[in-house]
């Protein structure tokens, strides 16, 4: 099983995400140096747009689609999810992600992930478009899945539970 950290190497093209300076979120960069000892766990990257260098932590990098990654797996990763977390069968995913609780609807989790991306990427139109396209692909894949029996909850599922169960990643 490959993890995100395994996908990151010098020369890897990535997209910035989750930065405090939201104007840089969604921009492409290339890894110049991986974190070593004594450098606060930050990579040195070169921005594709302006050629400036930036030091960022590993969680703030999202590798572009890998050669062995399916479209569904990549789409889920764009939104900070895994195919398994959306109960999409036939997808190996890149590592184990949080599973959707039996009483949670995968479409609700997907919609919450899109809202989270929209909130985090207000100044990155290309990344917003990619998030919307990923959402559309995953919504079609979920709709094409055979219906599972669902457990009816006695009360509506509270919105904060998505965050508490880790279904929105680190956002």
Coordinates of N, CA and C in Angstrom, one line a residue, residues 4-159:
X4 N 0.8 8.7 0.8 CA 1.1 10.0 0.2 C 2.5 10.3 0.3
X5 N 3.1 10.0 1.5 CA 4.5 10.3 1.7 C 5.4 9.6 0.7
X6 N 5.0 8.3 0.4 CA 5.7 7.5 -0.6 C 5.7 8.2 -2.0
X7 N 4.7 8.9 -2.3 CA 4.5 9.6 -3.6 C 5.3 10.8 -3.8
X8 N 5.9 11.4 -2.7 CA 6.6 12.6 -2.7 C 8.1 12.3 -2.8
X9 N 8.7 12.9 -3.8 CA 10.1 12.8 -4.1 C 10.6 14.1 -4.7
X10 N 11.9 14.3 -4.7 CA 12.5 15.5 -5.4 C 12.1 15.4 -6.9
X11 N 11.5 16.5 -7.4 CA 11.1 16.6 -8.8 C 9.6 16.3 -9.0
X12 N 8.9 15.9 -7.9 CA 7.5 15.6 -8.0 C 6.7 16.9 -8.2
X13 N 5.8 16.9 -9.1 CA 4.9 18.0 -9.3 C 3.7 17.9 -8.3
X14 N 3.4 18.9 -7.6 CA 2.4 18.9 -6.5 C 1.5 20.2 -6.7
X15 N 0.4 20.2 -5.9 CA -0.4 21.3 -5.7 C -0.4 21.7 -4.2
X16 N -0.3 23.0 -4.0 CA -0.3 23.5 -2.6 C -1.7 23.5 -2.0
X17 N -1.9 23.1 -0.8 CA -3.2 23.1 -0.1 C -3.0 23.4 1.4
X18 N -4.1 24.0 1.9 CA -4.1 24.2 3.4 C -3.2 25.2 3.9
X19 N -2.6 26.1 3.1 CA -1.7 27.1 3.6 C -2.4 28.2 4.2
X20 N -1.8 28.9 5.2 CA -2.4 30.0 5.9 C -2.6 31.1 4.8
X21 N -1.6 31.3 3.9 CA -1.7 32.3 2.8 C -2.6 31.7 1.7
X22 N -3.9 31.8 1.8 CA -4.8 31.1 0.9 C -4.6 31.5 -0.6
X23 N -3.9 32.6 -0.9 CA -3.6 32.9 -2.3 C -2.7 31.9 -3.0
X24 N -1.9 31.1 -2.2 CA -1.0 30.1 -2.8 C -1.7 28.8 -2.9
X25 N -2.8 28.5 -2.2 CA -3.5 27.3 -2.2 C -4.0 27.0 -3.7
X26 N -3.8 25.8 -4.1 CA -4.2 25.4 -5.5 C -3.2 25.7 -6.5
X27 N -2.1 26.3 -6.2 CA -1.0 26.6 -7.2 C -0.1 25.4 -7.3
X28 N 0.4 25.1 -8.5 CA 1.3 24.0 -8.7 C 2.8 24.4 -8.4
X29 N 3.5 23.4 -7.9 CA 4.9 23.6 -7.6 C 5.6 22.3 -7.8
X30 N 7.0 22.3 -7.7 CA 7.8 21.1 -7.8 C 8.7 21.0 -6.6
X31 N 8.8 19.8 -6.1 CA 9.6 19.6 -4.9 C 11.1 19.7 -5.3
X32 N 11.9 20.6 -4.6 CA 13.3 20.7 -4.8 C 14.1 20.0 -3.7
X33 N 13.6 19.9 -2.5 CA 14.3 19.3 -1.4 C 13.2 18.8 -0.4
X34 N 13.4 17.5 0.0 CA 12.6 16.9 1.0 C 13.1 17.3 2.4
X35 N 12.2 17.2 3.4 CA 12.6 17.6 4.7 C 13.7 16.6 5.3
X36 N 14.6 17.2 6.0 CA 15.7 16.5 6.6 C 15.7 16.8 8.1
X37 N 16.6 16.3 8.8 CA 16.7 16.6 10.2 C 17.1 18.0 10.4
X38 N 16.4 18.7 11.4 CA 16.8 20.0 11.8 C 16.2 21.1 10.9
X39 N 15.3 20.7 10.0 CA 14.7 21.8 9.1 C 13.2 21.9 9.4
X40 N 12.7 21.6 10.5 CA 11.3 21.8 10.9 C 10.3 21.0 10.1
X41 N 10.7 19.9 9.4 CA 9.9 19.1 8.7 C 9.3 19.7 7.4
X42 N 10.0 20.7 6.8 CA 9.5 21.4 5.7 C 10.3 21.0 4.4
X43 N 9.5 20.9 3.3 CA 10.1 20.7 2.0 C 10.4 22.1 1.4
X44 N 11.3 22.1 0.5 CA 11.5 23.3 -0.3 C 10.9 23.0 -1.7
X45 N 10.0 23.9 -2.1 CA 9.3 23.8 -3.4 C 9.6 25.0 -4.2
X46 N 9.5 24.8 -5.6 CA 9.5 26.0 -6.5 C 8.2 26.1 -7.1
X47 N 7.6 27.3 -7.0 CA 6.3 27.6 -7.6 C 6.4 27.6 -9.1
X48 N 5.4 27.0 -9.8 CA 5.4 26.9 -11.2 C 5.2 28.2 -11.9
X49 N 4.3 29.0 -11.2 CA 3.9 30.3 -11.8 C 4.9 31.4 -11.8
X50 N 5.7 31.5 -10.7 CA 6.6 32.7 -10.5 C 8.0 32.3 -10.3
X51 N 8.3 31.0 -10.2 CA 9.6 30.5 -10.0 C 10.2 30.8 -8.6
X52 N 9.4 31.3 -7.7 CA 9.9 31.6 -6.3 C 9.9 30.3 -5.5
X53 N 10.7 30.3 -4.5 CA 10.9 29.1 -3.6 C 10.1 29.3 -2.4
X54 N 9.6 28.2 -1.8 CA 8.8 28.3 -0.6 C 9.1 27.0 0.2
X55 N 9.1 27.2 1.6 CA 9.3 26.0 2.5 C 7.9 25.7 3.0
X56 N 7.4 24.4 2.8 CA 6.1 24.0 3.2 C 6.2 22.6 3.9
X57 N 5.2 22.3 4.7 CA 5.2 21.0 5.4 C 4.5 20.0 4.4
X58 N 4.9 18.7 4.6 CA 4.3 17.7 3.8 C 2.8 17.7 3.6
X59 N 2.1 17.9 4.7 CA 0.6 17.9 4.6 C 0.1 18.9 3.7
X60 N 0.9 20.0 3.4 CA 0.4 21.0 2.5 C 0.7 20.8 1.0
X61 N 1.1 19.6 0.7 CA 1.4 19.2 -0.7 C 0.5 18.0 -1.1
X62 N -0.1 18.2 -2.3 CA -0.9 17.1 -2.8 C -0.3 16.7 -4.2
X63 N 0.3 15.5 -4.3 CA 0.9 15.2 -5.6 C -0.2 15.1 -6.7
X64 N 0.3 15.4 -7.9 CA -0.6 15.3 -9.0 C -0.9 13.8 -9.2
X65 N -1.8 13.5 -10.1 CA -2.2 12.1 -10.3 C -1.0 11.2 -10.6
X66 N -0.9 10.1 -9.9 CA 0.1 9.1 -10.1 C -0.2 8.2 -11.3
X67 N 0.8 7.6 -11.8 CA 0.6 6.7 -13.0 C -0.3 5.5 -12.6
X68 N -0.1 5.0 -11.4 CA -0.9 3.8 -11.0 C -2.2 4.1 -10.2
X69 N -2.6 5.4 -10.3 CA -3.7 5.8 -9.5 C -4.9 6.0 -10.5
X70 N -6.1 5.4 -10.1 CA -7.2 5.5 -11.0 C -7.9 6.9 -10.9
X71 N -8.7 7.2 -11.8 CA -9.4 8.5 -11.8 C -10.2 8.6 -10.5
X72 N -10.9 7.6 -10.1 CA -11.7 7.7 -8.9 C -10.8 7.9 -7.6
X73 N -9.7 7.2 -7.5 CA -8.8 7.3 -6.4 C -8.2 8.8 -6.4
X74 N -7.8 9.3 -7.5 CA -7.3 10.6 -7.6 C -8.4 11.6 -7.2
X75 N -9.6 11.5 -7.8 CA -10.7 12.4 -7.5 C -11.0 12.4 -6.0
X76 N -11.0 11.3 -5.3 CA -11.2 11.2 -3.9 C -10.1 11.9 -3.2
X77 N -8.8 11.8 -3.6 CA -7.7 12.4 -2.9 C -7.7 13.9 -3.1
X78 N -8.2 14.4 -4.3 CA -8.4 15.8 -4.5 C -9.2 16.5 -3.4
X79 N -10.3 15.7 -3.0 CA -11.2 16.2 -1.9 C -10.8 15.8 -0.5
X80 N -9.6 15.2 -0.4 CA -9.2 14.8 1.0 C -9.8 13.5 1.5
X81 N -10.3 12.7 0.6 CA -11.0 11.5 0.9 C -10.3 10.3 0.3
X82 N -10.8 9.1 0.5 CA -10.3 7.9 -0.2 C -11.5 7.3 -0.8
X83 N -11.3 6.4 -1.8 CA -12.4 5.7 -2.5 C -13.1 4.8 -1.4
X84 N -12.3 4.2 -0.5 CA -12.9 3.3 0.5 C -13.8 4.1 1.4
X85 N -13.4 5.4 1.7 CA -14.2 6.2 2.7 C -15.6 6.5 2.1
X86 N -15.7 6.4 0.7 CA -17.0 6.6 0.1 C -17.7 5.3 -0.3
X87 N -17.1 4.2 0.2 CA -17.6 2.8 -0.1 C -17.7 2.6 -1.6
X88 N -16.7 3.0 -2.4 CA -16.6 2.7 -3.8 C -15.9 1.4 -4.0
X89 N -16.5 0.4 -4.5 CA -15.9 -0.9 -4.6 C -15.0 -0.9 -5.8
X90 N -14.1 -1.8 -5.8 CA -13.1 -2.0 -6.9 C -12.0 -1.0 -6.9
X91 N -11.9 -0.2 -5.8 CA -10.8 0.8 -5.7 C -9.9 0.4 -4.6
X92 N -8.6 0.3 -4.9 CA -7.7 0.0 -3.8 C -7.3 1.1 -2.9
X93 N -7.3 2.3 -3.5 CA -7.0 3.5 -2.7 C -5.5 3.6 -2.4
X94 N -5.0 4.7 -1.8 CA -3.6 4.8 -1.4 C -3.6 4.8 0.1
X95 N -3.7 3.6 0.6 CA -3.7 3.5 2.1 C -5.1 3.4 2.6
X96 N -5.2 3.1 3.8 CA -6.5 3.0 4.5 C -7.0 4.4 4.9
X97 N -8.2 4.8 4.5 CA -8.8 6.0 5.0 C -9.9 5.7 5.9
X98 N -10.5 6.7 6.5 CA -11.6 6.5 7.4 C -12.8 5.9 6.6
X99 N -13.4 4.9 7.2 CA -14.6 4.4 6.6 C -15.8 5.2 6.9
X100 N -16.8 5.3 6.0 CA -18.0 5.9 6.3 C -18.8 5.1 7.3
X101 N -19.3 5.7 8.4 CA -20.1 5.0 9.4 C -21.3 4.5 8.7
X102 N -21.9 3.3 9.1 CA -23.0 2.7 8.4 C -24.2 3.6 8.3
X103 N -24.4 4.5 9.2 CA -25.6 5.4 9.1 C -25.3 6.7 8.4
X104 N -24.1 6.9 7.8 CA -23.7 8.1 7.1 C -23.8 7.8 5.6
X105 N -24.4 8.7 4.9 CA -24.5 8.6 3.5 C -23.3 9.1 2.8
X106 N -22.7 8.3 1.8 CA -21.5 8.7 1.1 C -21.7 10.0 0.4
X107 N -22.9 10.2 -0.1 CA -23.1 11.5 -0.8 C -23.0 12.7 0.1
X108 N -23.4 12.5 1.4 CA -23.3 13.6 2.3 C -21.9 13.9 2.6
X109 N -21.1 12.8 2.8 CA -19.6 13.0 3.1 C -19.0 13.7 1.9
X110 N -19.3 13.3 0.7 CA -18.8 13.9 -0.5 C -19.2 15.4 -0.6
X111 N -20.4 15.7 -0.3 CA -20.9 17.1 -0.4 C -20.1 17.9 0.7
X112 N -19.9 17.4 1.9 CA -19.2 18.1 2.9 C -17.7 18.3 2.5
X113 N -17.1 17.4 1.8 CA -15.7 17.5 1.4 C -15.7 18.6 0.3
X114 N -16.6 18.7 -0.6 CA -16.6 19.8 -1.6 C -16.8 21.2 -0.9
X115 N -17.7 21.2 0.1 CA -17.9 22.5 0.8 C -16.6 22.9 1.5
X116 N -15.9 21.9 2.1 CA -14.6 22.2 2.7 C -13.6 22.7 1.7
X117 N -13.5 22.1 0.6 CA -12.6 22.6 -0.5 C -12.9 24.0 -0.9
X118 N -14.2 24.3 -1.1 CA -14.6 25.6 -1.5 C -14.3 26.6 -0.4
X119 N -14.3 26.2 0.8 CA -14.0 27.1 1.9 C -12.5 27.4 2.0
X120 N -11.7 26.3 1.7 CA -10.2 26.4 1.8 C -9.5 27.0 0.6
X121 N -10.2 27.0 -0.6 CA -9.6 27.5 -1.8 C -10.3 28.7 -2.5
X122 N -10.7 29.7 -1.7 CA -11.4 30.8 -2.3 C -10.7 31.6 -3.4
X123 N -9.4 31.6 -3.3 CA -8.6 32.4 -4.2 C -7.8 31.5 -5.2
X124 N -8.3 30.3 -5.4 CA -7.6 29.4 -6.4 C -8.6 28.8 -7.3
X125 N -9.0 29.6 -8.4 CA -10.1 29.1 -9.3 C -9.8 27.8 -10.0
X126 N -8.5 27.5 -10.3 CA -8.2 26.2 -10.9 C -8.4 25.1 -10.0
X127 N -8.0 25.2 -8.7 CA -8.2 24.2 -7.7 C -9.7 24.0 -7.4
X128 N -10.4 25.1 -7.4 CA -11.9 25.0 -7.2 C -12.5 24.2 -8.3
X129 N -12.1 24.5 -9.5 CA -12.6 23.7 -10.7 C -12.3 22.3 -10.6
X130 N -11.0 22.0 -10.2 CA -10.6 20.6 -10.1 C -11.4 19.9 -9.0
X131 N -11.7 20.6 -7.9 CA -12.5 20.0 -6.8 C -13.9 19.7 -7.3
X132 N -14.5 20.6 -8.0 CA -15.9 20.4 -8.5 C -15.9 19.3 -9.5
X133 N -14.9 19.1 -10.4 CA -14.8 18.0 -11.3 C -14.7 16.7 -10.6
X134 N -13.8 16.7 -9.5 CA -13.7 15.5 -8.7 C -15.0 15.1 -8.1
X135 N -15.7 16.1 -7.5 CA -17.0 15.9 -6.9 C -17.9 15.3 -7.9
X136 N -18.0 15.8 -9.1 CA -18.9 15.3 -10.1 C -18.6 13.8 -10.5
X137 N -17.3 13.5 -10.7 CA -16.9 12.1 -11.0 C -17.3 11.2 -9.9
X138 N -17.0 11.6 -8.6 CA -17.3 10.7 -7.5 C -18.8 10.6 -7.3
X139 N -19.6 11.6 -7.5 CA -21.0 11.5 -7.4 C -21.6 10.6 -8.4
X140 N -21.1 10.6 -9.6 CA -21.6 9.6 -10.6 C -21.2 8.2 -10.2
X141 N -20.0 8.0 -9.7 CA -19.5 6.7 -9.3 C -20.4 6.2 -8.1
X142 N -20.7 7.0 -7.2 CA -21.5 6.6 -6.1 C -22.9 6.3 -6.5
X143 N -23.5 7.0 -7.5 CA -24.8 6.8 -8.0 C -24.9 5.4 -8.8
X144 N -23.7 5.1 -9.4 CA -23.7 3.8 -10.1 C -23.5 2.6 -9.3
X145 N -23.2 2.8 -8.0 CA -23.0 1.7 -7.1 C -24.3 1.0 -6.8
X146 N -24.3 -0.3 -6.6 CA -25.6 -1.0 -6.1 C -25.9 -0.5 -4.7
X147 N -27.2 -0.3 -4.5 CA -27.7 0.2 -3.2 C -27.4 -0.8 -2.1
X148 N -26.9 -0.3 -1.0 CA -26.7 -1.1 0.2 C -27.9 -0.9 1.2
X149 N -28.2 -1.8 2.0 CA -29.2 -1.6 3.0 C -28.6 -0.6 4.0
X150 N -29.4 0.4 4.3 CA -28.9 1.5 5.3 C -29.5 1.3 6.6
X151 N -28.8 1.7 7.6 CA -29.3 1.7 9.0 C -29.9 3.1 9.2
X152 N -31.2 3.1 9.6 CA -31.9 4.3 9.8 C -31.5 4.8 11.2
X153 N -31.0 6.0 11.3 CA -30.7 6.5 12.6 C -32.0 7.1 13.2
X154 N -32.0 7.1 14.5 CA -33.2 7.6 15.2 C -33.2 9.1 15.2
X155 N -32.1 9.7 15.0 CA -32.0 11.2 15.0 C -31.1 11.6 13.8
X156 N -31.3 12.8 13.3 CA -30.4 13.2 12.2 C -28.9 13.2 12.6
X157 N -28.1 12.9 11.7 CA -26.6 12.8 12.0 C -26.1 14.3 12.1
X158 N -25.5 14.6 13.2 CA -25.0 16.0 13.4 C -23.9 16.3 12.5
X159 N -23.8 17.6 11.9 CA -22.8 17.9 10.9 C -21.4 17.8 11.5

